[in-house]
Coordinates of C-alpha atoms in Angstrom, one line a residue:
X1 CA 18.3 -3.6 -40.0
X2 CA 22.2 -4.1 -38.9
X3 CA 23.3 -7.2 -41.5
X4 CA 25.1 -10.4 -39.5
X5 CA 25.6 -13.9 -39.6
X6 CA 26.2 -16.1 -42.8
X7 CA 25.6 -14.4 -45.9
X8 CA 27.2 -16.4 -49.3
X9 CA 28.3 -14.3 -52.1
X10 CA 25.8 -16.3 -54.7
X11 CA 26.9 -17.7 -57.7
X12 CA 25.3 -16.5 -60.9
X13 CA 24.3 -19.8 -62.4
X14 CA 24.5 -19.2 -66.8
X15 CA 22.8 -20.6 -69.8
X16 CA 25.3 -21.4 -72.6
X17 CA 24.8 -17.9 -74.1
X18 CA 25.5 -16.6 -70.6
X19 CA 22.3 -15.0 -70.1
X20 CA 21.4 -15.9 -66.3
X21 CA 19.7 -19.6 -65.8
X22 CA 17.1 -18.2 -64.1
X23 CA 15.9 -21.8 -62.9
X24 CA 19.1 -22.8 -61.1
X25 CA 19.6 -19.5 -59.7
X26 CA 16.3 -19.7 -57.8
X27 CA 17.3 -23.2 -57.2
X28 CA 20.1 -22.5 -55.6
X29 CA 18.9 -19.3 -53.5
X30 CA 16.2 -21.8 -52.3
X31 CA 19.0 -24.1 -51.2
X32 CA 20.7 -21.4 -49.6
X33 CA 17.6 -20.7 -47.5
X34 CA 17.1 -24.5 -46.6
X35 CA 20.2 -24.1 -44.8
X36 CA 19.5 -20.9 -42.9
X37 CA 21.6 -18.6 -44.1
X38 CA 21.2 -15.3 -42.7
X39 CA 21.5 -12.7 -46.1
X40 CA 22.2 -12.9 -49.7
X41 CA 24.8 -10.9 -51.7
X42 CA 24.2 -11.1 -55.6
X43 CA 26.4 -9.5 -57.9
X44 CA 29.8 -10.3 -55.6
X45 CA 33.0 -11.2 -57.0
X46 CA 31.6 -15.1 -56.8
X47 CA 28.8 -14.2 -58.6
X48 CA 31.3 -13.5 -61.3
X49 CA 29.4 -9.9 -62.3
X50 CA 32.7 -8.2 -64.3
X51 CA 31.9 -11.1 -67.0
X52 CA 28.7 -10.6 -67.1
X53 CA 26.6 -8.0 -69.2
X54 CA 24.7 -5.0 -67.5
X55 CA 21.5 -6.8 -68.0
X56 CA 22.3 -9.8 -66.5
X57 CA 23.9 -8.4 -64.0
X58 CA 20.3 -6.4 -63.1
X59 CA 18.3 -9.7 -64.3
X60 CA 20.4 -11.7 -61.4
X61 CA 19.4 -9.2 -58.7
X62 CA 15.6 -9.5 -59.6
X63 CA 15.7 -13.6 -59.6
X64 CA 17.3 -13.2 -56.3
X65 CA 14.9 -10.4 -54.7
X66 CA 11.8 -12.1 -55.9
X67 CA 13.2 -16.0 -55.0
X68 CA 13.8 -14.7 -51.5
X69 CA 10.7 -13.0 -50.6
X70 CA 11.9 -10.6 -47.7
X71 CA 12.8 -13.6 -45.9
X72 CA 16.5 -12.3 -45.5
X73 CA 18.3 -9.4 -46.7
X74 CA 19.9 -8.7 -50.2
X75 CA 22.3 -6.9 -51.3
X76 CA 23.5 -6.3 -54.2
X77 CA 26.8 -5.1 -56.0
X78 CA 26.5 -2.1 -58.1
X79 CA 30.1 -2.4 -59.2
X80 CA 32.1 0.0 -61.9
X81 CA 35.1 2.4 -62.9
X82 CA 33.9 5.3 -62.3
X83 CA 31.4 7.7 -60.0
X84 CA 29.2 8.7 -62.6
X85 CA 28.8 5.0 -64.0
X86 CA 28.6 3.6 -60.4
X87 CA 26.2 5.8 -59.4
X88 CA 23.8 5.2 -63.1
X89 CA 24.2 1.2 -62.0
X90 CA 23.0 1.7 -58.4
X91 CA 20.1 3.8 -59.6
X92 CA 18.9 1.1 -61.8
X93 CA 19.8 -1.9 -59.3
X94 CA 18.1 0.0 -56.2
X95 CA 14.7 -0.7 -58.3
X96 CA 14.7 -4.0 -58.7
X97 CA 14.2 -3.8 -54.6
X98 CA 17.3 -5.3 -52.7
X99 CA 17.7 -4.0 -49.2
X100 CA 21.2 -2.7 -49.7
X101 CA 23.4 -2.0 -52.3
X102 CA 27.3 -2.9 -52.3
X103 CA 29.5 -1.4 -54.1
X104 CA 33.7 -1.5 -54.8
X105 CA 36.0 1.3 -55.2
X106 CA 36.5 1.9 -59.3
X107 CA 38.9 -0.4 -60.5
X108 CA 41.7 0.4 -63.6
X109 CA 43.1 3.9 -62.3
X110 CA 44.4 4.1 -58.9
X111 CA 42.6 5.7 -56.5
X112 CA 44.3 7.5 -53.1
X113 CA 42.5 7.8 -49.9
X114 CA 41.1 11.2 -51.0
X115 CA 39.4 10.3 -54.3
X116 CA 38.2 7.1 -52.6
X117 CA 36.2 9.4 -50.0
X118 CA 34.9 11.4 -52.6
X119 CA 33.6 8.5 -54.3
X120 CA 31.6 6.8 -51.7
X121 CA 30.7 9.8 -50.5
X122 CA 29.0 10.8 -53.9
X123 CA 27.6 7.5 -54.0
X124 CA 25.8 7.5 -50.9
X125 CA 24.5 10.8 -51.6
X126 CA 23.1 9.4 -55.0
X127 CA 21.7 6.9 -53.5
X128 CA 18.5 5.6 -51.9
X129 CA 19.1 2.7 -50.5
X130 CA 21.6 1.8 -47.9
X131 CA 24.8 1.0 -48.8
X132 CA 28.0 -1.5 -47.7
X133 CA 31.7 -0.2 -48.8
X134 CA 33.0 -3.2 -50.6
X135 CA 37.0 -3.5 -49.8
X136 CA 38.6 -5.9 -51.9
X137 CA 42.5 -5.1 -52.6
X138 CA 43.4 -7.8 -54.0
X139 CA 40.8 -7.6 -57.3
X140 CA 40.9 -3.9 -57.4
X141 CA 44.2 -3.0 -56.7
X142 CA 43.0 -0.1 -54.0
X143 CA 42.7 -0.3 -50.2
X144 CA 40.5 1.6 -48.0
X145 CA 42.9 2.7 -44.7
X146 CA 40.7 2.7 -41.4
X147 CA 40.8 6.3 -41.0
X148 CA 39.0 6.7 -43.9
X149 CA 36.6 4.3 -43.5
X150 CA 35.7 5.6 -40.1
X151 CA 35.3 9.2 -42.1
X152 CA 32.6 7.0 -44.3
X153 CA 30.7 5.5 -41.8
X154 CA 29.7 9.0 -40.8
X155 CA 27.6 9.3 -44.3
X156 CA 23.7 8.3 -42.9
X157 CA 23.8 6.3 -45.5
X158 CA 26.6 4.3 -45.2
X159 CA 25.7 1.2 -42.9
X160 CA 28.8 -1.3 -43.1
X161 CA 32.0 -2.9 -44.7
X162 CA 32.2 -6.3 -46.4
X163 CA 36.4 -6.7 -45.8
X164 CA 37.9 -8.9 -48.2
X165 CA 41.7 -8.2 -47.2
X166 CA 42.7 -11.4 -45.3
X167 CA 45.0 -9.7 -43.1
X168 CA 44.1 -11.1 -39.6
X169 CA 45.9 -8.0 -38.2
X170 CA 43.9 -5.4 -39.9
X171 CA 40.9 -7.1 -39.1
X172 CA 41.9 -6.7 -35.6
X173 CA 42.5 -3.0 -36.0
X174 CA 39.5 -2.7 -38.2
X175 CA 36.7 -4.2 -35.9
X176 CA 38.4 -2.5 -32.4
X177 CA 38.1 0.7 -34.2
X178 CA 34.5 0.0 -34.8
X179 CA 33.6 -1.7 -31.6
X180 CA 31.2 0.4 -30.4
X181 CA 29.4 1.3 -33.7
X182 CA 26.3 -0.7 -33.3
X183 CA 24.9 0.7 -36.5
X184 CA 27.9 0.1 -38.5
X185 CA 28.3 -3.7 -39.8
X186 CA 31.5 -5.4 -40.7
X187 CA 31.5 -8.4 -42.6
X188 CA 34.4 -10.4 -43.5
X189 CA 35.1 -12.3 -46.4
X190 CA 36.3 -15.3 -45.4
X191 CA 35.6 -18.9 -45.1
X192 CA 38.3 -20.7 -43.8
X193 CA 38.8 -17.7 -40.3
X194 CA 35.2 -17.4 -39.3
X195 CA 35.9 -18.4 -35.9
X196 CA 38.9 -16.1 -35.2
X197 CA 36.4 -13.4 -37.2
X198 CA 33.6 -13.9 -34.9
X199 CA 36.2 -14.3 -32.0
X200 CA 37.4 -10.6 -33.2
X201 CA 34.1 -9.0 -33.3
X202 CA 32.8 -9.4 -36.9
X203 CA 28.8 -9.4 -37.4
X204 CA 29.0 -11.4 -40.1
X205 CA 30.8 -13.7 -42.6
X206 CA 30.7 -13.6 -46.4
X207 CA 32.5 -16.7 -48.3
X208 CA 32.2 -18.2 -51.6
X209 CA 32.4 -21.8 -50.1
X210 CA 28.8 -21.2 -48.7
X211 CA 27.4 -21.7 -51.8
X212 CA 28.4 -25.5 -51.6
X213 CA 27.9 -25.4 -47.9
X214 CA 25.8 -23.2 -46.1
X215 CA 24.5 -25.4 -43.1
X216 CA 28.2 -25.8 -42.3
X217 CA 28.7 -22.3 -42.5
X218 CA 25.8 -21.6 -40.6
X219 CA 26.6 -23.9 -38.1
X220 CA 30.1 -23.0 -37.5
X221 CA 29.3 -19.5 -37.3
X222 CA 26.3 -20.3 -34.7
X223 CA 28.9 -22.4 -32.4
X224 CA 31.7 -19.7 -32.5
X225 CA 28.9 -17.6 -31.8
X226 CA 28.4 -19.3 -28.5
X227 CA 31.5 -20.3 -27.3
X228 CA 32.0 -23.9 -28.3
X229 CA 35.1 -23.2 -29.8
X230 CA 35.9 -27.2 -29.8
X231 CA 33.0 -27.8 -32.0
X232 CA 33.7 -24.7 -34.2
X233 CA 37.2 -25.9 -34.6
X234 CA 36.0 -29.5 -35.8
X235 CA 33.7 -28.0 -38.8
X236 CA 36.4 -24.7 -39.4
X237 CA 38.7 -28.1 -40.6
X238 CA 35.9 -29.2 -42.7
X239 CA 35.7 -26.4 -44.4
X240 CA 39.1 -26.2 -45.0
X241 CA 39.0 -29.6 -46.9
X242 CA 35.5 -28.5 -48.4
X243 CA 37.5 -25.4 -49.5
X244 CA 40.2 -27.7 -52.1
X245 CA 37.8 -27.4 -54.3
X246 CA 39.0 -24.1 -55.8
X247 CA 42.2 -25.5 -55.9
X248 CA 40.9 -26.8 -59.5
X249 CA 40.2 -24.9 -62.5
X250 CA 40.1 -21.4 -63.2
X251 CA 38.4 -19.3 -60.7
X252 CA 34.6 -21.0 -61.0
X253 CA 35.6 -24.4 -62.5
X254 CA 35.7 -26.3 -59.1
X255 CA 32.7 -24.3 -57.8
X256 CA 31.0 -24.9 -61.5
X257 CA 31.2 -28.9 -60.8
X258 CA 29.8 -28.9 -57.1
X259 CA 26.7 -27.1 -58.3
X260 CA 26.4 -29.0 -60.7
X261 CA 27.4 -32.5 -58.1
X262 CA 24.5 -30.5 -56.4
X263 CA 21.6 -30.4 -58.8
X264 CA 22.0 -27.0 -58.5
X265 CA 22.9 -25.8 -62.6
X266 CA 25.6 -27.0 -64.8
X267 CA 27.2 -23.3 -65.7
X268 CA 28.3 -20.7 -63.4
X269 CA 31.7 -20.1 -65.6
X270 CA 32.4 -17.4 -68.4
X271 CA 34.5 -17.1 -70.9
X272 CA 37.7 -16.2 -70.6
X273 CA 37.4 -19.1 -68.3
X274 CA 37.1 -23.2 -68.3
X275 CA 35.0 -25.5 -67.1
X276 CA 36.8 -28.8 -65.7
X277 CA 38.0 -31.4 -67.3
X278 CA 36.6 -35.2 -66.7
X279 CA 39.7 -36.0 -64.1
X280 CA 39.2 -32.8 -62.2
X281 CA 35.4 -33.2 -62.1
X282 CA 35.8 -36.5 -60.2
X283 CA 38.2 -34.4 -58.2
X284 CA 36.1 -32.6 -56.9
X285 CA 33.7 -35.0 -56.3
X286 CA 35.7 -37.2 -53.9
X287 CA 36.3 -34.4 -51.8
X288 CA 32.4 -33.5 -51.5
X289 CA 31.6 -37.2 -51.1
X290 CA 34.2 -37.2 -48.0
X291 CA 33.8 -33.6 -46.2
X292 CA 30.1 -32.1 -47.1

């Protein structure tokens, strides 16, 4: 099973003890589905997992596993600081029964490209299921170069990237390296390029705006898909406006008040961090009103 197409980094909807509120999380993977997304990815950096405890964490992946029913592919992040600690998380998060695991180079200490070969490589060894490399410089400090990530996809069980770095460039570099590696999938985490990524080559697309608005998504990446680049232009500028929306708050707080503008849950924020105030609540709004 090679993973493509739209597949939103879920949000972990919270009760006010920040256990997971296992209602609106099923809620919204059924919402999700509705709009014909194409995978699932629970435990990404949208899903907020560094705030959330081990348990929840594990609890999230078997709402989401169970809620979808092997009607799409999961995958979920397995995500720590070191190999031995990675590799105890994957083993427990494998059983809950998502189709792949994802998991992030160890974050804190600086890795080089060495030490981050050895690491996946471990990993993947340790592992039963398959698994994505997770590249995300920007949260973890640490970027995997292409040479070495063309050394990883030689592991069996190493099936695909999810690349977060934004640089168009490298994405270029990335996916021509990879162009005819029909069992390798790269997904890019984006949501205001997925026309250009498609354009590039990518199999698939994973943005935190597709939790507020999948059928766009899906749509968009079905039209770059076929060519109609006009039409794909028209809703990539949608999404751009959709995409304001992060512009208030503190990470989740504009996310936080379209679920909740949704009927989807009313937390998906943890302390450290906010929910919005009144004024930036109707914020939000007004732009959902005028571009969803």
């Amino acid at each position: 099973m090679k993973l493509q197409g739209i597949i939103p980094p879920i949000a972990t909807p919270l009760l006010p003890d920040e256990r997971v509120d296992e209602r609106g999380l099923r809620r919204l993977v059924r919402y999700l589905l509705d709009a014909g997304v194409h995978g699932i990815f629970v435990n990404g950096s949208m899903g907020g997992f560094a705030l959330l405890a081990d348990r929840e964490q594990l609890r999230a992946v078997e709402i989401v596993v169970e809620e979808v029913g092997g009607r799409v592919p999961v995958i979920a992040g397995a995500a720590e600081t070191g190999t031995r600690r990675v590799i105890a998380k994957a083993r427990e998060i494998e059983r809950a029964g998502p189709d792949f695991l994802s998991v992030l180079p160890p974050y804190y200490f600086r890795l080089t490209q060495e030490s981050a070969l050895r690491f996946f490589q471990e990993v993947a060894r340790a592992v039963d299921k398959p698994l994505l490399i997770y590249n995300n410089p920007t949260l973890t400090g640490f970027g995997l170069d292409v040479t070495t990530l063309l050394q990883l996809s030689r592991e069996p069980n190493i099936m695909g990237l999810k690349e977060s770095d934004p640089n168009c460039d490298r994405w270029r570099h990335l996916l021509s390296a990879f162009r005819h590696r029909e069992d390798f999938a790269i997904l890019l985490g984006t949501e205001h390029l997925i026309s250009v990524g498609v354009l590039l080559g990518a199999d698939g697309i994973v943005g935190g705006l597709h939790n507020v608005a999948p059928r766009l998504a899906v749509e968009l990446y079905e039209a770059a898909r076929a060519g109609e680049y006009a039409r794909a232009l028209a809703l990539q500028e949608r999404l751009a406006e959709l995409r304001r929306i992060f512009e208030f708050g503190e990470v989740w707080g504009g996310l936080e008040a379209a679920l909740q503008y949704l009927g989807v849950c009313e937390k998906v924020t943890a302390s450290p961090y906010r929910s919005l105030e009144p004024e930036q609540r109707r914020q939000v709004e007004a732009i959902l009103k005028a571009y969803l």
